[in-house]
XYZ file of C-alpha atoms in Angstrom:
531
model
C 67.361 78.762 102.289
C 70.457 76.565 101.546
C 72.086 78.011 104.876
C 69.112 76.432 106.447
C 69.689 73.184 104.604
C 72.816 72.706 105.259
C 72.280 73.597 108.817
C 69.764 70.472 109.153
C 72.188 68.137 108.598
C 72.425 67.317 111.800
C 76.148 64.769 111.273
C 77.177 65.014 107.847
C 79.017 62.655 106.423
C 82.765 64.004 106.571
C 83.120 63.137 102.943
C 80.168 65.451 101.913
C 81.411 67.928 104.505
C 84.512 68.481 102.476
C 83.271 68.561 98.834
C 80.700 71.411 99.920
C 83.299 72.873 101.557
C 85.359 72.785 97.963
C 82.503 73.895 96.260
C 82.022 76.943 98.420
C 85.713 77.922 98.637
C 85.176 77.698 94.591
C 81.924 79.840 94.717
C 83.553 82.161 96.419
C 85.572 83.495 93.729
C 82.888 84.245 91.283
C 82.696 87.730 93.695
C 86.213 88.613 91.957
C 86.938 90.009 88.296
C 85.686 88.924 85.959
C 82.236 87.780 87.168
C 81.596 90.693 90.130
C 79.124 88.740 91.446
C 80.174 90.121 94.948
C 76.902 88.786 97.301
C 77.690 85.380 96.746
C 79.973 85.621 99.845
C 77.192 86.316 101.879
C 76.316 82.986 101.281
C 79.331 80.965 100.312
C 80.700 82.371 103.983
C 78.049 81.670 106.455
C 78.001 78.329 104.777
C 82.033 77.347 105.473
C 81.028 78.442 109.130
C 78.381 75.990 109.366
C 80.571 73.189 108.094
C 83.469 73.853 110.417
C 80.971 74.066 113.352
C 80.250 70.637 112.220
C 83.903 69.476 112.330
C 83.860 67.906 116.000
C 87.704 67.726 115.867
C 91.162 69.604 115.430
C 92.058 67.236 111.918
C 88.353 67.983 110.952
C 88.359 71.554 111.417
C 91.198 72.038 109.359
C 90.459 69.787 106.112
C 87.339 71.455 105.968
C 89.113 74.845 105.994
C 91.586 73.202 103.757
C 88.946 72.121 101.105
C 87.447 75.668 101.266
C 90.804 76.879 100.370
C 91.735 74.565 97.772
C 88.886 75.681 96.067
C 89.231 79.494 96.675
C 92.981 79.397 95.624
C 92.430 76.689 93.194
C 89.906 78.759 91.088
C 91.979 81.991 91.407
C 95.115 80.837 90.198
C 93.716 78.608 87.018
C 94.300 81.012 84.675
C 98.103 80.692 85.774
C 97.841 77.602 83.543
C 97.319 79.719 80.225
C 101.024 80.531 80.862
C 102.438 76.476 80.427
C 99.719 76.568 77.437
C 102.331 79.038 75.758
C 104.707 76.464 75.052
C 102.451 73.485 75.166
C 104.803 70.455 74.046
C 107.238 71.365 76.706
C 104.724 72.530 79.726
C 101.547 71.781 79.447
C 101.620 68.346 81.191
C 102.617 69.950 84.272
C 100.307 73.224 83.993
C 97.417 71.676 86.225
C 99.186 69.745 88.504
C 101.497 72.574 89.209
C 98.458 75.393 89.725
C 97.265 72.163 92.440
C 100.074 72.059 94.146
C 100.816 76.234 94.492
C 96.792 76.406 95.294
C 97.154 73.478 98.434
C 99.751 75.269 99.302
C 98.121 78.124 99.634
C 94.780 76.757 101.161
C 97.345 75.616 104.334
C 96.410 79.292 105.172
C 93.000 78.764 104.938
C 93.571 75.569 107.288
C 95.047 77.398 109.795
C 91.790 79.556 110.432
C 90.086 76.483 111.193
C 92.601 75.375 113.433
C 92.132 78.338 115.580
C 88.602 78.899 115.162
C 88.202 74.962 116.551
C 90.008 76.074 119.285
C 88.028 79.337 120.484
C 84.306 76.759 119.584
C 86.252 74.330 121.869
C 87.160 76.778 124.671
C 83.892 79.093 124.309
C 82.019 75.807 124.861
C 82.801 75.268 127.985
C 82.153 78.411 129.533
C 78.790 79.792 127.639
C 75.918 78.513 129.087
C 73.514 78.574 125.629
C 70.904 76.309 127.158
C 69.200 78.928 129.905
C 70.375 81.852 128.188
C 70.571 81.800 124.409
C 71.460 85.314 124.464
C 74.665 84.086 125.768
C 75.125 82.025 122.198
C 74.513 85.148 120.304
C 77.242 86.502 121.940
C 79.829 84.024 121.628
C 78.959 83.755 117.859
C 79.497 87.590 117.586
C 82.991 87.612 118.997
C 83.479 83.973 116.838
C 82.804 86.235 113.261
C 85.163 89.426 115.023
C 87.720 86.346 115.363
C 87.303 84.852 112.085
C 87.283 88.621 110.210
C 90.587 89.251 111.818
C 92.241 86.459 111.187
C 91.562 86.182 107.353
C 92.809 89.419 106.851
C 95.909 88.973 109.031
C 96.404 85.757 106.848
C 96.024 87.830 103.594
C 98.792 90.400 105.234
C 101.027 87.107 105.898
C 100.459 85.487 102.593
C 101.777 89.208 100.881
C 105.131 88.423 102.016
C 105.428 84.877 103.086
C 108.208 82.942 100.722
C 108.122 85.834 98.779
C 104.683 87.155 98.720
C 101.407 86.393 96.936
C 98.676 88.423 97.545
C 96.366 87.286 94.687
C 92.527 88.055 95.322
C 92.131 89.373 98.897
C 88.373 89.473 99.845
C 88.599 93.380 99.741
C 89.138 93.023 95.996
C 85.389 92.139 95.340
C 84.810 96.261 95.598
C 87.565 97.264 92.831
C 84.573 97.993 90.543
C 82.498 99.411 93.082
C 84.072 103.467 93.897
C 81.995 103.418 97.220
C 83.325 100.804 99.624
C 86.447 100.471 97.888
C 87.293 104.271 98.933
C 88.120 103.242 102.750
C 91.811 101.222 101.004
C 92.836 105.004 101.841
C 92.404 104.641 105.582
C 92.785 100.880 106.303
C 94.104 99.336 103.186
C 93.270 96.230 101.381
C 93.124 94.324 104.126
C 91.292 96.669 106.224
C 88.162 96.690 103.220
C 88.746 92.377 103.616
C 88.222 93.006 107.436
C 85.107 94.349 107.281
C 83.448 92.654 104.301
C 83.970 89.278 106.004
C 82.839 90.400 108.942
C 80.076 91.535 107.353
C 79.515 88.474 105.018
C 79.580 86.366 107.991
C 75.955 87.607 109.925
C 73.905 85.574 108.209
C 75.276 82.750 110.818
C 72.634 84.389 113.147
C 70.040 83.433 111.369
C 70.803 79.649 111.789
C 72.610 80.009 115.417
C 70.178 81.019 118.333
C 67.534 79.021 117.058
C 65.793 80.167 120.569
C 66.930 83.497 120.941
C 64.828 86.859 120.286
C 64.493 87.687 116.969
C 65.477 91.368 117.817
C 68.535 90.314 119.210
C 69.638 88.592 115.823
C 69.408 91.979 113.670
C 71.269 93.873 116.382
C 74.329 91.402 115.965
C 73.707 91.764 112.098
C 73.144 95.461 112.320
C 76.407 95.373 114.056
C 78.747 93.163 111.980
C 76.984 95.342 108.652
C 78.192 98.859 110.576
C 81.423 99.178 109.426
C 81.439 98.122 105.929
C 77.700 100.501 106.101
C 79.480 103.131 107.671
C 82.937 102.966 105.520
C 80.843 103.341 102.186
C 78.938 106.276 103.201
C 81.874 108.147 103.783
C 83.332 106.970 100.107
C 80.007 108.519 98.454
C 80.976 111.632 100.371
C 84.762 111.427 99.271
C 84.431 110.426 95.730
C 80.612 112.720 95.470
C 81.960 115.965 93.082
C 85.143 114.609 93.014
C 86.370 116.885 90.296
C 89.652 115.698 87.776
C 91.875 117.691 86.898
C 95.317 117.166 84.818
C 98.544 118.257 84.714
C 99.394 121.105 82.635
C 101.077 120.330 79.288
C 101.545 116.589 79.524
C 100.122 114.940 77.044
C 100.512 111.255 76.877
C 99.736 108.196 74.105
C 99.406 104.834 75.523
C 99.813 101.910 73.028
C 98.944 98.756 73.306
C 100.157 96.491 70.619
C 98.335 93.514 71.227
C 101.281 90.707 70.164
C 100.455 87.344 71.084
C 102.802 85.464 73.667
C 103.790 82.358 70.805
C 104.830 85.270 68.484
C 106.561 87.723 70.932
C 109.570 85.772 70.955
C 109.659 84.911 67.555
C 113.517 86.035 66.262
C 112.151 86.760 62.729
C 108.719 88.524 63.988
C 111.104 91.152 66.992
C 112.186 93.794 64.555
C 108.600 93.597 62.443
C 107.204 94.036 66.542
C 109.559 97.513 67.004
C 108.128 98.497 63.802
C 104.330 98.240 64.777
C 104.676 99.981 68.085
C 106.532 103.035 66.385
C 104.159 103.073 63.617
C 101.459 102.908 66.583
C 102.680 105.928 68.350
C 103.679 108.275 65.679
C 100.138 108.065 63.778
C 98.692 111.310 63.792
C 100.984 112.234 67.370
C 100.788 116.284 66.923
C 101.513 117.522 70.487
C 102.502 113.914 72.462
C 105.225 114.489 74.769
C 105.404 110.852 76.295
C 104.795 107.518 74.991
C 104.571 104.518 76.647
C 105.050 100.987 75.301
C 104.215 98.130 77.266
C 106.486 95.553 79.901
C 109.268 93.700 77.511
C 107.984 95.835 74.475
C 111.314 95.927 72.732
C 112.469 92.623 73.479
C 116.366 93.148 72.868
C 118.655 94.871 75.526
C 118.530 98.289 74.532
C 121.547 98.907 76.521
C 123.030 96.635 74.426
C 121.798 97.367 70.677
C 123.048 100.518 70.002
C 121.789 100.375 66.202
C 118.524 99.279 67.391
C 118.631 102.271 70.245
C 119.081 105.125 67.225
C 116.542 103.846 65.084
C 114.239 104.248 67.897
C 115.571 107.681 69.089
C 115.217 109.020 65.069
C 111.575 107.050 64.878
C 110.372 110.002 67.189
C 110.268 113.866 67.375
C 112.511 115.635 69.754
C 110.776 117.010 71.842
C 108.672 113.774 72.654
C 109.955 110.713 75.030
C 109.651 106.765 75.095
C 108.697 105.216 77.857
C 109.412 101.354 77.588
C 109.974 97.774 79.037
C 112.745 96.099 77.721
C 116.021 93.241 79.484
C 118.808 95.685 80.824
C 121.869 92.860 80.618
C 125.492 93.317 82.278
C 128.436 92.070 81.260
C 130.883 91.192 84.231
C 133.630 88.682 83.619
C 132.198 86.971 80.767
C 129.000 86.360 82.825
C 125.978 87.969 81.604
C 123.531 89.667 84.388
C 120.114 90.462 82.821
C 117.505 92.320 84.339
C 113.628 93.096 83.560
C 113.796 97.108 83.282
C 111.817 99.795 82.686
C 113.683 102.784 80.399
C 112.959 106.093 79.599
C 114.600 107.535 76.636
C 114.845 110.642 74.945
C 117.002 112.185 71.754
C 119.633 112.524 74.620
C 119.622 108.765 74.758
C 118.738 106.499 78.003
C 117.621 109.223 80.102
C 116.628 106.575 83.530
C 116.239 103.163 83.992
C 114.538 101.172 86.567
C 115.243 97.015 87.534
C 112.540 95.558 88.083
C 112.729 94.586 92.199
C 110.352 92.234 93.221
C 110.719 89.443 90.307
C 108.080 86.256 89.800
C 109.041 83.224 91.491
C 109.718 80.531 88.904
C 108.899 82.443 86.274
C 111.634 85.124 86.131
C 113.712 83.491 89.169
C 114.251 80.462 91.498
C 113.554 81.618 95.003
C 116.276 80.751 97.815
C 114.014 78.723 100.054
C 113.687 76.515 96.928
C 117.469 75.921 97.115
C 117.470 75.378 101.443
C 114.392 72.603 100.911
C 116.510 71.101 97.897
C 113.625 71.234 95.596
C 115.602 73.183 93.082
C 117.180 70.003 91.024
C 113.410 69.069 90.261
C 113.004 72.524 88.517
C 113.874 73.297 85.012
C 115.409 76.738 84.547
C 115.599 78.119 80.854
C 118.795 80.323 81.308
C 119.707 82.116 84.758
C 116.861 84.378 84.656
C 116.185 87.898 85.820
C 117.895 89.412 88.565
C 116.750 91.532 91.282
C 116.945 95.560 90.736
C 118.384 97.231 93.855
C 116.337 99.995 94.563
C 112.820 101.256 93.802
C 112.975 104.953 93.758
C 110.862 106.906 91.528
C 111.732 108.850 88.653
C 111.955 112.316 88.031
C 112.937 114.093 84.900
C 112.391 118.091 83.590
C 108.273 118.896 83.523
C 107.380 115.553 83.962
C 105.843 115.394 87.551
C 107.793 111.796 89.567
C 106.405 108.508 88.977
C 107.101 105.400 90.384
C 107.793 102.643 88.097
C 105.841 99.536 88.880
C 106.425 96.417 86.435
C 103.993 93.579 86.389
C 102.708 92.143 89.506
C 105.099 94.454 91.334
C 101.276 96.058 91.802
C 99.747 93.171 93.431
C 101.754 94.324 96.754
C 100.016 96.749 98.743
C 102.140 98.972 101.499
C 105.538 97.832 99.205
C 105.348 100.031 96.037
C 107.877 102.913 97.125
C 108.817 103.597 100.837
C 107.103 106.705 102.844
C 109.694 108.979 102.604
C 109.560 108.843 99.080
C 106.421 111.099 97.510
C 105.386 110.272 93.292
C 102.814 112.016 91.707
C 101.596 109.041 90.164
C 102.234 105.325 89.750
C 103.315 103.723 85.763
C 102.352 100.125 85.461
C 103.783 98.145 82.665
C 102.684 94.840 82.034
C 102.467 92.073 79.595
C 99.395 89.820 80.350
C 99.863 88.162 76.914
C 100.582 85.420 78.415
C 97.246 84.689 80.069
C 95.251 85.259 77.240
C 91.063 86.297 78.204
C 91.337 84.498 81.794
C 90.682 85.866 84.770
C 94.163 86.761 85.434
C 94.337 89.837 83.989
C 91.199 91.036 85.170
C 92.281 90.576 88.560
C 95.428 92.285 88.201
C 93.549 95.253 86.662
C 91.802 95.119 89.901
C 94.864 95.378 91.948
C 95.987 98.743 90.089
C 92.966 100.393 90.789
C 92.969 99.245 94.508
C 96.836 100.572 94.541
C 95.301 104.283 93.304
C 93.205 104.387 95.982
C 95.207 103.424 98.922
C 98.091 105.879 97.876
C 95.744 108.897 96.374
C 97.924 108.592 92.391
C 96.754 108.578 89.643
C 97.939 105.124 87.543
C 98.404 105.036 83.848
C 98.724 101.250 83.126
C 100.233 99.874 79.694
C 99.691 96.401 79.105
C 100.924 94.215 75.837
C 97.263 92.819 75.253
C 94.866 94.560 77.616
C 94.043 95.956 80.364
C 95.303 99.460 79.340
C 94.156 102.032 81.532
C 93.612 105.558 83.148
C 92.910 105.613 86.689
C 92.779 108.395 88.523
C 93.259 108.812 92.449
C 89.738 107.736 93.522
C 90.216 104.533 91.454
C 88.086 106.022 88.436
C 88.922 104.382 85.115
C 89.396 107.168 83.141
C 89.766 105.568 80.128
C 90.886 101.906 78.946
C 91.786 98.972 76.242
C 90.136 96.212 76.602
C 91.676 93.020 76.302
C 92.936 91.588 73.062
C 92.402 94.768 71.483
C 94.737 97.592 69.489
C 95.049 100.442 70.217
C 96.149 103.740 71.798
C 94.920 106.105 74.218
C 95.895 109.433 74.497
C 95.157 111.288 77.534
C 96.454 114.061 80.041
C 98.115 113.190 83.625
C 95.263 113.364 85.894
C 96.650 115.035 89.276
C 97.190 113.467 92.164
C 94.898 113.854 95.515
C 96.071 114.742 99.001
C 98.135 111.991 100.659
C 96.088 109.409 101.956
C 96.358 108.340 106.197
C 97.302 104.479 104.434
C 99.997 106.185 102.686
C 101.562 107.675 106.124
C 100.695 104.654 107.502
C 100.464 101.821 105.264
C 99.118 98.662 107.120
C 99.826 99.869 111.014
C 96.044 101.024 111.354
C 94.824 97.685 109.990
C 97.141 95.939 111.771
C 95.943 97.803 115.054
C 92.538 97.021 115.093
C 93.089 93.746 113.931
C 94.951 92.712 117.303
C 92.199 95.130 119.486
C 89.948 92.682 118.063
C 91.433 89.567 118.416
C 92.558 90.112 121.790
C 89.097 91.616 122.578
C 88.550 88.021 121.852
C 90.621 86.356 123.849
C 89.552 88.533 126.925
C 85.972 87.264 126.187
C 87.132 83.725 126.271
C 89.009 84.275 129.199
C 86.644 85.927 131.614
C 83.507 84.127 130.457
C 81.400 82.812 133.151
């Protein structure tokens, strides 16, 4: 019904073109974490389609796209605000405008696919004959959605590593709750699942294109862009159908979340009282544990660097059990301090491993480069020199504890970039503090990410987070068992074992990548040939 609406308008005014197309892009996000309400995009979709069909120009086709984006990207990174909120006096005048600017930055992406998409409407125009033959119309439009599928995830895949990456809320993310379709991240990846859920969330354009073609002909087209994403989930019911879990023998491990709020975390007189809770936490009633695992920045001194502090925790727990823990690694090279946000594990030996955390936040533990080369980086304020870059990201192995590959943060968001192919963990550790977005969407999202990240790979993830989400996941994506957000609390829990490597884990992104190109020059052969 509104498709139709909207479709009646025969030459919208461009100013009304643009604030549906905000409000859409905006809609469109209510498919992600928290909300779930995934078949919104089977309308919010179709609809941006319409309204860039209406776009009679280059500059028109790509504001509208623009707008769509802006309010996509603008609604997925708000809860990024909750972070200036932390220190309001000094950041909170600049939390919105600065989530405006990173989200029209982003929707330039978004812009592009219009661009491109004007172009094939422009070229397919003048070779389709839809009057005599509006078969012929049908057609065009079906290679138009394989065009527009492709390119959104090929634009997800650029904006993972583009000035430094940012994957936040690919369309294949709207499945993280759902085992079924999600299950086909271990063929295709992330962007594979985005593929064919656009595609898919774009048929309903036949219902308002082909006004005068057969009927049948419309639910073949719709039949066909539905296949794949049809198709994909059958075979996850048969993967994940029986799927039995099983854990790793003696490994028993206590998760503890300690809930501290982001104002207090800091605090100088509130650190030590901090320590205290998390060991109390994690020795209550802990007959049997032989790991625990404390949060991202749990201990917020440099343990390699508080030797007092580093025995009181090594005599808080038994000997046979180890700490797992965030906490700043700093070195001390010519007077000039080098800090890093690490990951340690320590035992009654001492600091058994530690891990640097590699791929860093952009202005929030670091100033990227290209914001030097552009000259932008007098207008920033940095507190201190921030973190630095860890060197390598190699998982850990130590005595009866099976490899795991230490993931801090958003280091998860990055699918394909969590440990290289030649290396082979039995399951991924995320540590995390999401204090600082309080009950936003943020961390719900980045819950969603960890779960996607199981899936793709075949691990198991155990996920410790400050405030929530603290998790189980096993390699089908299965929460397990969790802590909710804002909540205290521990979970204690076997390893669950991990599954037969996945094709995306030989592969990573090549397969998507493949078809993606098959596609789009599938595409361009149609254009080219078209009588």
């Amino acid at each position: 019904m509104a498709l139709k609406i909207i479709k009646k308008i025969k030459r919208p005014n461009f100013v009304a073109q643009l604030i549906l197309s905000l409000l859409f892009g905006s809609l469109t996000v209510l498919s992600m974490q928290p909300w779930g309400i995934f078949p919104i995009i089977w309308l919010t979709i179709p609809s941006f389609l319409i309204l860039l069909d209406c776009s009679k120009n280059y500059k028109n086709s790509f504001l509208t796209a623009w707008f769509f984006g802006l309010g996509y990207f603008g609604l997925s990174f708000f809860w990024i605000t909750n972070a200036f909120y932390v220190d309001e006096k000094m950041y909170g005048i600049i939390a919105i405008p600065a989530v405006l600017i990173l989200s029209a930055g982003f929707a330039i992406y978004i812009g592009i696919i219009g661009l491109l998409l004007h172009s094939y409407q422009t070229e397919i125009s003048k070779k389709t004959n839809t009057k005599s033959n509006p078969e012929n119309k049908l057609i065009a439009l079906w290679y138009k959605l394989i065009l527009f599928a492709s390119l959104w995830a090929i634009i997800e895949w650029f904006r993972g590593w583009l000035f430094t990456g940012f994957p936040w809320n690919p369309i294949g993310n709207i499945w993280a709750n759902i085992s079924y379709p999600s299950q086909s991240v271990s063929i295709f990846g992330i962007y594979g699942l985005s593929l064919v859920t656009v595609l898919s969330a774009s048929s309903p354009s036949f219902f308002i294109n082909g006004d005068k073609a057969k009927s049948r002909y419309k639910f073949i087209f719709i039949i066909i862009c539905n296949l794949p994403l049809i198709l994909l989930s059958s075979w996850g019911i048969f993967r994940v159908h029986n799927a039995d879990l099983t854990y790793v023998d003696n490994i028993n491990l206590r998760l503890v979340q300690p809930n501290i709020t982001q104002k207090e975390k800091w605090v100088p007189k509130l650190r030590r009282k901090h320590i205290e809770k998390l060991v109390m936490m994690s020795n209550h009633e802990a007959d049997g544990i032989t790991h625990v695992i404390w949060p991202e920045a749990a201990v917020t001194y440099a343990l390699n660097r508080n030797k007092p502090l580093l025995e009181y925790i090594l005599l808080s727990f038994p000997n046979d059990t180890k700490l797992i823990t965030g906490s700043p690694r700093t070195e001390i090279n010519r007077n000039l301090n080098t800090s890093y946000n690490s990951l340690y594990v320590i035992s009654n030996f001492g600091v058994e491993a530690v891990y640097d955390k590699v791929h860093l936040v952009p202005f929030g533990e670091y100033t990227p480069s290209f914001v030097n080369f552009f000259g932008f980086n007098k207008l920033i304020y940095t507190a201190g020199q921030g973190f630095k870059h860890g060197k390598d990201r190699l998982p850990i192995s130590l005595g009866n504890l099976p490899s795991f590959m230490p993931i801090i943060c958003y280091e998860i968001i990055f699918s394909g970039n969590l440990y290289e192919t030649k290396h082979n963990p039995e399951w991924l550790l995320n540590i995390t503090n999401d204090a600082w977005f309080g009950k936003s969407s943020g961390p719900y999202q980045h819950f969603a990410n960890v779960r996607m990240r199981s899936i793709e790979h075949g691990l198991p993830a155990i996920r410790v987070a400050n405030s929530g989400i603290t998790a189980v996941i096993d390699g089908y994506g299965r929460v397990i068992n969790k802590i909710d957000i804002n909540k205290t609390g521990t979970i204690d829990t076997g390893l669950p074992q991990k599954l037969a490597p996945t094709l995306f884990n030989y592969f990573r992104h090549s397969l998507f990548f493949a078809l993606s190109i098959i596609l789009i020059l599938a595409t361009l052969r149609f254009v080219k040939y078209k009588n």
